Short mmCIF file of C-alpha atoms and ligand atoms in Angstrom, two decimals:
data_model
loop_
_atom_site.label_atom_id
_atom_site.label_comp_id
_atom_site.label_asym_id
_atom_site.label_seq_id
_atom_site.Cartn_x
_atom_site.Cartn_y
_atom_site.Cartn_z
CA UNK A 1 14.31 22.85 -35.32
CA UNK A 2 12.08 20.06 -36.67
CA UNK A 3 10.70 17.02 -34.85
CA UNK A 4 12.79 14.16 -33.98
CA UNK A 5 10.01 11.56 -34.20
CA UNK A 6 8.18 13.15 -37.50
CA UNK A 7 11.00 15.29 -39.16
CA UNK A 8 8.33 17.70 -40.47
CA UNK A 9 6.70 19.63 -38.13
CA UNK A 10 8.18 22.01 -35.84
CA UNK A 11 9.25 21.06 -32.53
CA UNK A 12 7.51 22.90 -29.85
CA UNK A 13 9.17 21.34 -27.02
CA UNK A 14 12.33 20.22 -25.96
CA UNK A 15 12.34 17.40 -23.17
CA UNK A 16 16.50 17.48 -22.25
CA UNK A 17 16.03 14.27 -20.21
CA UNK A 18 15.63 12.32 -23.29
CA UNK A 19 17.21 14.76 -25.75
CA UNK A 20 14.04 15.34 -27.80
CA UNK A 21 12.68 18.12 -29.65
CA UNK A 22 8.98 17.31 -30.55
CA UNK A 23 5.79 18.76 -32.22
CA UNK A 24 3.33 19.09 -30.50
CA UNK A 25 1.03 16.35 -31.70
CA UNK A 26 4.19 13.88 -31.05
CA UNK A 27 4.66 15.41 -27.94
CA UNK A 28 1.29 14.28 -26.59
CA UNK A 29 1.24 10.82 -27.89
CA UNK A 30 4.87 10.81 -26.26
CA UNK A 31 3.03 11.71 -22.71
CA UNK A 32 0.11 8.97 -23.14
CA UNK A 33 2.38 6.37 -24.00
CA UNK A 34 3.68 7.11 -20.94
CA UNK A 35 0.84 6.76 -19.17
CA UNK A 36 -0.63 3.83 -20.70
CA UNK A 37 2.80 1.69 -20.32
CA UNK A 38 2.44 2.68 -16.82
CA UNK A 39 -0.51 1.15 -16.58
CA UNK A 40 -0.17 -1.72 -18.16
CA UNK A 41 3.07 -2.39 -16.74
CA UNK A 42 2.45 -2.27 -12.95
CA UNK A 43 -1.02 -4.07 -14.06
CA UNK A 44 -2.76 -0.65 -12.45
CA UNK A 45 -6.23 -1.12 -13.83
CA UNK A 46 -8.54 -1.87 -17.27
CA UNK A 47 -10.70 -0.48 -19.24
CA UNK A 48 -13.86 -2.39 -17.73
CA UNK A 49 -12.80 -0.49 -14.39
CA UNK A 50 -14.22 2.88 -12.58
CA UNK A 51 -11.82 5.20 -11.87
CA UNK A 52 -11.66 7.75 -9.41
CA UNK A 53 -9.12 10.86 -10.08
CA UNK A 54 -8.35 12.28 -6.79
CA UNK A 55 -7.65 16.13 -7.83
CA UNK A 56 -6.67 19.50 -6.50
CA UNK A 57 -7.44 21.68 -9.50
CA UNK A 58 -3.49 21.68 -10.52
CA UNK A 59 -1.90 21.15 -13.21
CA UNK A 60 -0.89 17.33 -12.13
CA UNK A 61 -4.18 15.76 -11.56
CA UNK A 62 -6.12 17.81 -14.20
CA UNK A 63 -3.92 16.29 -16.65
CA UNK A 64 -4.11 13.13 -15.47
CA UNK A 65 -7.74 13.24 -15.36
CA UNK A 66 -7.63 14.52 -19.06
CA UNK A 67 -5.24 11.94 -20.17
CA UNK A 68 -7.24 9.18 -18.87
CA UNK A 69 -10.50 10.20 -20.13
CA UNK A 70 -8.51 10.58 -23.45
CA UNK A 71 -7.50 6.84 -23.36
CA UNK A 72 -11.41 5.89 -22.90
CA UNK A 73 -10.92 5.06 -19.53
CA UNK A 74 -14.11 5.64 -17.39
CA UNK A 75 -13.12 8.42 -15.08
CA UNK A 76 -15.08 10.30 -12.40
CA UNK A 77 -12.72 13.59 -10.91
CA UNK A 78 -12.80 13.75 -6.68
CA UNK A 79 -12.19 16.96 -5.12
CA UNK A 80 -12.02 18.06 -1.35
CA UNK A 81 -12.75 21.11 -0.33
CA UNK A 82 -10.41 21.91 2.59
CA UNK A 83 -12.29 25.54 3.23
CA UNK A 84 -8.68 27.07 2.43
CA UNK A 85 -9.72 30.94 1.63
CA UNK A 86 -9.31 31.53 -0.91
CA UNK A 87 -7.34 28.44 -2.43
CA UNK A 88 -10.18 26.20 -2.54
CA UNK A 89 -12.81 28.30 -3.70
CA UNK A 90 -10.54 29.65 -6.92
CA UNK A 91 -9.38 25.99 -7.51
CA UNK A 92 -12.98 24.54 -7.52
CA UNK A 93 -14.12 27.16 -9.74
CA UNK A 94 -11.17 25.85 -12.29
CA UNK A 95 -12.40 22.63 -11.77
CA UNK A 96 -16.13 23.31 -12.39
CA UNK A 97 -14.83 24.93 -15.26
CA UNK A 98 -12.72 21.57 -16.40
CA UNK A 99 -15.38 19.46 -15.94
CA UNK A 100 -17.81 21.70 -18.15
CA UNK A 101 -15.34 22.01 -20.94
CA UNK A 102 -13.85 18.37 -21.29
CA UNK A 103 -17.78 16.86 -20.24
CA UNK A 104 -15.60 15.04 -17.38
CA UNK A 105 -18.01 14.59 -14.37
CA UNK A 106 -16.63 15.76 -10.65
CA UNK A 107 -17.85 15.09 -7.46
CA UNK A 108 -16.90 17.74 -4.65
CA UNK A 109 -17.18 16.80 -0.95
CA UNK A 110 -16.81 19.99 1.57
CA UNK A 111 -14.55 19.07 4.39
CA UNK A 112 -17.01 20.88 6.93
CA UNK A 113 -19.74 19.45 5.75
CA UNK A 114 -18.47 15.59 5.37
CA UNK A 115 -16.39 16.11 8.44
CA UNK A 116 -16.36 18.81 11.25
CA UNK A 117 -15.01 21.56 10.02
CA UNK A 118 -12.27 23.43 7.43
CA UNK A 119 -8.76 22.63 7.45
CA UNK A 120 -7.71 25.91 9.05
CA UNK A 121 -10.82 25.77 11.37
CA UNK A 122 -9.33 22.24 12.78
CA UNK A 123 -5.35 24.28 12.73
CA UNK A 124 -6.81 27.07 14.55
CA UNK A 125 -8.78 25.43 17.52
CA UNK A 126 -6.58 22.15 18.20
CA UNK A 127 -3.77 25.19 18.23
CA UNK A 128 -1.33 23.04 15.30
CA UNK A 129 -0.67 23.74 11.63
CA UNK A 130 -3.61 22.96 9.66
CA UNK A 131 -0.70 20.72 7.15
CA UNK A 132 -0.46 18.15 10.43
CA UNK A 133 -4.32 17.09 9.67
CA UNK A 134 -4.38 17.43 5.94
CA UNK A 135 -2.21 14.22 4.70
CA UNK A 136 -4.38 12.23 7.35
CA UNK A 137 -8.01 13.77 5.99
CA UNK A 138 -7.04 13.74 2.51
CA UNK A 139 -6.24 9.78 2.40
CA UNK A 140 -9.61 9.33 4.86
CA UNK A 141 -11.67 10.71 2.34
CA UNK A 142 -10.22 9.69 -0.69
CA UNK A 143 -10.60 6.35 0.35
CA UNK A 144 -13.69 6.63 1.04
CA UNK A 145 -15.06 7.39 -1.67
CA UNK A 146 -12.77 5.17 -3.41
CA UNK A 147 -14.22 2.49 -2.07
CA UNK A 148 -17.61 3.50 -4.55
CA UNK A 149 -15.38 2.67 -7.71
CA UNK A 150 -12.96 0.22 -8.83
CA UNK A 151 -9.70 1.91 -8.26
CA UNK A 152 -8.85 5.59 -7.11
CA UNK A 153 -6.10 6.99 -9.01
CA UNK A 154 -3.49 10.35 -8.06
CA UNK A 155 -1.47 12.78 -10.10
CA UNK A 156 1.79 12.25 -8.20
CA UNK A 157 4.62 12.72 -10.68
CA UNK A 158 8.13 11.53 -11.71
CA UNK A 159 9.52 14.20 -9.36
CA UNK A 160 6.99 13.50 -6.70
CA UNK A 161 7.75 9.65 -6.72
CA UNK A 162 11.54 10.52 -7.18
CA UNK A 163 11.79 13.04 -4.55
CA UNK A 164 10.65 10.52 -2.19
CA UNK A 165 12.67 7.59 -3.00
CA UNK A 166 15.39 10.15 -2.21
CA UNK A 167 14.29 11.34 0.95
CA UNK A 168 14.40 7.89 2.35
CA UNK A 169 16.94 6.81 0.81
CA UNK A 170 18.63 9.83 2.55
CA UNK A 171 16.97 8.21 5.56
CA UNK A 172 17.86 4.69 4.53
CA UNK A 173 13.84 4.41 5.73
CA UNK A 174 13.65 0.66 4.27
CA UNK A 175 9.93 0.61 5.67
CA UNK A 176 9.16 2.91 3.49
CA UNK A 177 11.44 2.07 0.28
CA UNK A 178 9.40 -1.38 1.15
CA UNK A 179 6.21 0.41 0.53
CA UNK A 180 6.83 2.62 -3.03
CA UNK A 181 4.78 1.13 -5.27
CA UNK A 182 2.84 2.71 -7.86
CA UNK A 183 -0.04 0.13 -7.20
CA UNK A 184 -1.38 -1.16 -4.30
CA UNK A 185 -4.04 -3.64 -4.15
CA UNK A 186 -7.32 -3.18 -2.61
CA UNK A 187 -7.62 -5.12 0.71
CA UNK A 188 -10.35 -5.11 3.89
CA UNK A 189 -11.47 -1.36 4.08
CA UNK A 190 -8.76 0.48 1.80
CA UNK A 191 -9.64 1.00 -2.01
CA UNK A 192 -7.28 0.01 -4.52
CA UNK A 193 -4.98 2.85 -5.53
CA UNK A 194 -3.07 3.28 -8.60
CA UNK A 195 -0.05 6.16 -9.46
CA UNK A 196 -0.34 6.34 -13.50
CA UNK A 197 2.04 9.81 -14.13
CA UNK A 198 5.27 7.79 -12.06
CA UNK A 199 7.48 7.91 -15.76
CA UNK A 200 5.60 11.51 -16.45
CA UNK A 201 7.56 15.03 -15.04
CA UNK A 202 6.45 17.94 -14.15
CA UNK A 203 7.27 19.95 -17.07
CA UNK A 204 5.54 17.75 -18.89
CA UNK A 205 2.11 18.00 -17.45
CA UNK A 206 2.89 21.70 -17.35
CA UNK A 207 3.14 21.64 -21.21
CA UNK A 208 0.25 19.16 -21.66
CA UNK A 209 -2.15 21.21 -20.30
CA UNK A 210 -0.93 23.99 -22.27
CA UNK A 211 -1.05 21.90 -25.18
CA UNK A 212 -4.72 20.90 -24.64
CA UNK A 213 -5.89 24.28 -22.96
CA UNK A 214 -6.27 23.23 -19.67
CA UNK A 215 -6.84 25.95 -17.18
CA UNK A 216 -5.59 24.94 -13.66
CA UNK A 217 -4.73 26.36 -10.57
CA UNK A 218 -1.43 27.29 -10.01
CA UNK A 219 -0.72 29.12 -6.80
CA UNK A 220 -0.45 25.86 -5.28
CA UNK A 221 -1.48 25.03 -1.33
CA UNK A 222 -0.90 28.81 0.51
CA UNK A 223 -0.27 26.84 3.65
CA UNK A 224 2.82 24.28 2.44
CA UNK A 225 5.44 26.78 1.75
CA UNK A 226 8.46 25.77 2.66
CA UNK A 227 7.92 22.65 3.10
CA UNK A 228 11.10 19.78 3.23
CA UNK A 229 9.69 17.98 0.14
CA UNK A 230 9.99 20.91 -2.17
CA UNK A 231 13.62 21.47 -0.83
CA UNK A 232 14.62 17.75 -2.11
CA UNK A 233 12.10 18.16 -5.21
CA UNK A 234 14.13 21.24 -6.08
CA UNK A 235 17.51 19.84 -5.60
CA UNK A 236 16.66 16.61 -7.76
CA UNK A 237 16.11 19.03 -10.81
CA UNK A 238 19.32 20.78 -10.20
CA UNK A 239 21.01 17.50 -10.45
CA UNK A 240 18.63 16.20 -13.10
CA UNK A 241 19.45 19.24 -15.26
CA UNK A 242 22.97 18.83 -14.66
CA UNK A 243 22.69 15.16 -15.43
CA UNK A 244 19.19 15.13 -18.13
CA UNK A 245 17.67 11.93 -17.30
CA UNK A 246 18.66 10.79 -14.28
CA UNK A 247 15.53 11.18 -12.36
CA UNK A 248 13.62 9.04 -14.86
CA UNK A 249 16.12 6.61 -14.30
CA UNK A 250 16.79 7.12 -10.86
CA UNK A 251 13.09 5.90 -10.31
CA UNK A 252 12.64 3.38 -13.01
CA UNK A 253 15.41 1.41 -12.24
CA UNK A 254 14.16 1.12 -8.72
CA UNK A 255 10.25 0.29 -9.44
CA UNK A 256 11.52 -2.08 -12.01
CA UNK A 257 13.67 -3.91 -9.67
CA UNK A 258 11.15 -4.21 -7.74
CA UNK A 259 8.37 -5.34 -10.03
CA UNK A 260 10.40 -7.89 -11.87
CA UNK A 261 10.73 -9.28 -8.20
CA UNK A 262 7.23 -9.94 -7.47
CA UNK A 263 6.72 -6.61 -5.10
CA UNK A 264 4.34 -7.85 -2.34
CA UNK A 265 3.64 -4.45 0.20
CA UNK A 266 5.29 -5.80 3.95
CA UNK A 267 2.25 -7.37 6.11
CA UNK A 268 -0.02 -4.83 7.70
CA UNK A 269 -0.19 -4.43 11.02
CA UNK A 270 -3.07 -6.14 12.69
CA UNK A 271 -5.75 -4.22 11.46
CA UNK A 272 -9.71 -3.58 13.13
CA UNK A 273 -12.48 -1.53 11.98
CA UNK A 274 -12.41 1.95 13.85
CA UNK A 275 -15.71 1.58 16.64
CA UNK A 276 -17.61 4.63 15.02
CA UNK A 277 -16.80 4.83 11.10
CA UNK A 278 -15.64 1.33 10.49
CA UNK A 279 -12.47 2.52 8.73
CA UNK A 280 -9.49 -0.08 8.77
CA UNK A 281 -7.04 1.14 11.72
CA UNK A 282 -3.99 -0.14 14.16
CA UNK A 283 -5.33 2.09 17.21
CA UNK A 284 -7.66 0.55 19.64
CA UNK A 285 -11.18 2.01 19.17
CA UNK A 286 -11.32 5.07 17.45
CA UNK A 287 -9.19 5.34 13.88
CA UNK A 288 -7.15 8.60 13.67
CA UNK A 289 -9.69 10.77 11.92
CA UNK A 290 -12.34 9.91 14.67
CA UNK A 291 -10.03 10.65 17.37
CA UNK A 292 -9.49 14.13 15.14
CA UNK A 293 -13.07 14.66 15.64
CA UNK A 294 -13.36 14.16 18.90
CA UNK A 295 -10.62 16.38 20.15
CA UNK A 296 -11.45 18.96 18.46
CA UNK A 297 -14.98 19.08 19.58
CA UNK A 298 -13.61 18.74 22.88
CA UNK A 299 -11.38 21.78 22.16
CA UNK A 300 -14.07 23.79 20.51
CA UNK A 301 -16.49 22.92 23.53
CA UNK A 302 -13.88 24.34 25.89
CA UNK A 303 -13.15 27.44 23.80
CA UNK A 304 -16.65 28.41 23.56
CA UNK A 305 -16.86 27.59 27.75
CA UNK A 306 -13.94 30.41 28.33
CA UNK A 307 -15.59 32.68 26.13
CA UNK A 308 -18.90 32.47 28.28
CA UNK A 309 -16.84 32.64 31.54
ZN1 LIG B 1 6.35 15.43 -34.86
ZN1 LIG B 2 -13.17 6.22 12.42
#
């Protein structure tokens, strides 16, 4: 079979949403375009800007990271090392490895060290799965360091984006239909943060990194299996291979809606600096990663008190 756009070279891959076989130098102009009308069309960010790519050594945010840089934009890559053994450790080493090869430059932060302690550290002495604290942390620290550049950027995907529409639509959760946006603008204390791969699926940043010889980790987080969000993310390709393109569509049609009528995010709740970090929060005194800190040290003082007893 030869390619649709080109009609000479062979097509490598077939993309059944859209019905296209494609080489693979078509195929990866295919996925930037993507990207790029992304950004421009949601008005995400410019080339003058400094990007930070919040990644997790997969295949997602490696690509995105790749793609970007690609497109000239200035990119820095952001990893946080959760002290998962041994997820972290073999997913930084892929992404030392990225950054060596592509000449992308990565900054790592250790949870332990810019915190209190590893994810499963926190699970294990506050006595609660380690996957309560990590959406919390994660979006601390991202921000963060956010704040440093222009605009912090993540590898959430077509199905990602989709498979949450659909869970609250499921939910008919208008707060958060209210919300999904693939840009939302920097205010008091939160960086600006930007979703570029929204029109880009997994299979296709599967195929780009093959394409460009990206080495990423793939084993995923060992401590999310089974969790709801892969159900609905699986059942959305079912349908969306039953009916090819209707998860592109599914999510377009909503974001465009949306943007053509001037999307402006619901107020935030009044909102103070936290008493000891100065992060933005709703809660009286102490935002929710202080109050994190706290109890655990409280817990960990009071395990190490029974041990002595
Ligand atoms: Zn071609
Ligand atoms: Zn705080």
């Amino acid at each position: 079979m030869k390619c649709k756009l080109c009609r000479t070279k062979k097509a490598e891959i077939f993309l059944k949403p859209y019905g296209l076989g494609l080489c693979r130098d078509d195929f990866l102009s295919f996925v930037k375009r993507r990207v790029e009308r992304a950004i421009d069309k949601f008005k995400m960010f410019e080339e003058k800007h400094r990007v930070l790519v919040a990644i997790s050594g997969g295949k997602d945010s490696l690509a995105l990271l790749h793609l970007l840089k690609g497109l000239s934009y200035d990119v820095t890559g952001y990893f946080l090392d959760l002290g998962i053994f041994p997820a972290s450790q073999e997913a930084k080493q892929r992404i030392l490895n990225f950054s060596k090869d592509f000449g992308i430059s990565v900054i790592i932060d250790r949870l332990d060290e810019v915190f209190v302690a590893t994810l499963p550290e926190i699970g294990k002495i506050m006595k609660r799965p380690p996957c309560s604290y990590c959406g919390t942390l994660k979006r601390y620290f991202f921000n963060r360091r956010g704040m440093e550049f222009d605009v912090v950027v993540t590898g959430h995907t077509l199905n990602d984006e989709a498979a949450s529409l659909f869970a609250n639509n499921l939910r008919w959760d208008f707060s958060y239909m209210g919300r999904q946006y693939p840009v939302l603008e920097e205010e008091r204390g939160f960086a600006r943060k930007a979703k570029p791969l929204i029109f880009v699926s997994e299979k296709e940043t599967a195929a780009y990194c093959f394409f460009c010889g990206i080495e990423y980790y793939e084993k995923g987080c060992p401590l999310a299996k089974g969790a709801s969000s892969i159900f609905l993310k699986r059942k959305l390709l079912e349908i969306d291979d039953k009916r090819p393109g209707v998860m592109y569509t599914y999510l377009k049609e909503f974001l465009d809606r949306k943007r053509k009528q001037g999307f402006m995010p619901e107020e935030k709740a009044d909102m103070r600096p936290c008493e000891e970090c100065g992060y933005p929060t709703t809660a009286q005194g102490l935002c929710a990663v202080c109050r994190i800190r706290r109890r655990f040290v409280q817990h960990a003082e009071g395990v190490a008190n029974n041990e002595r007893m």
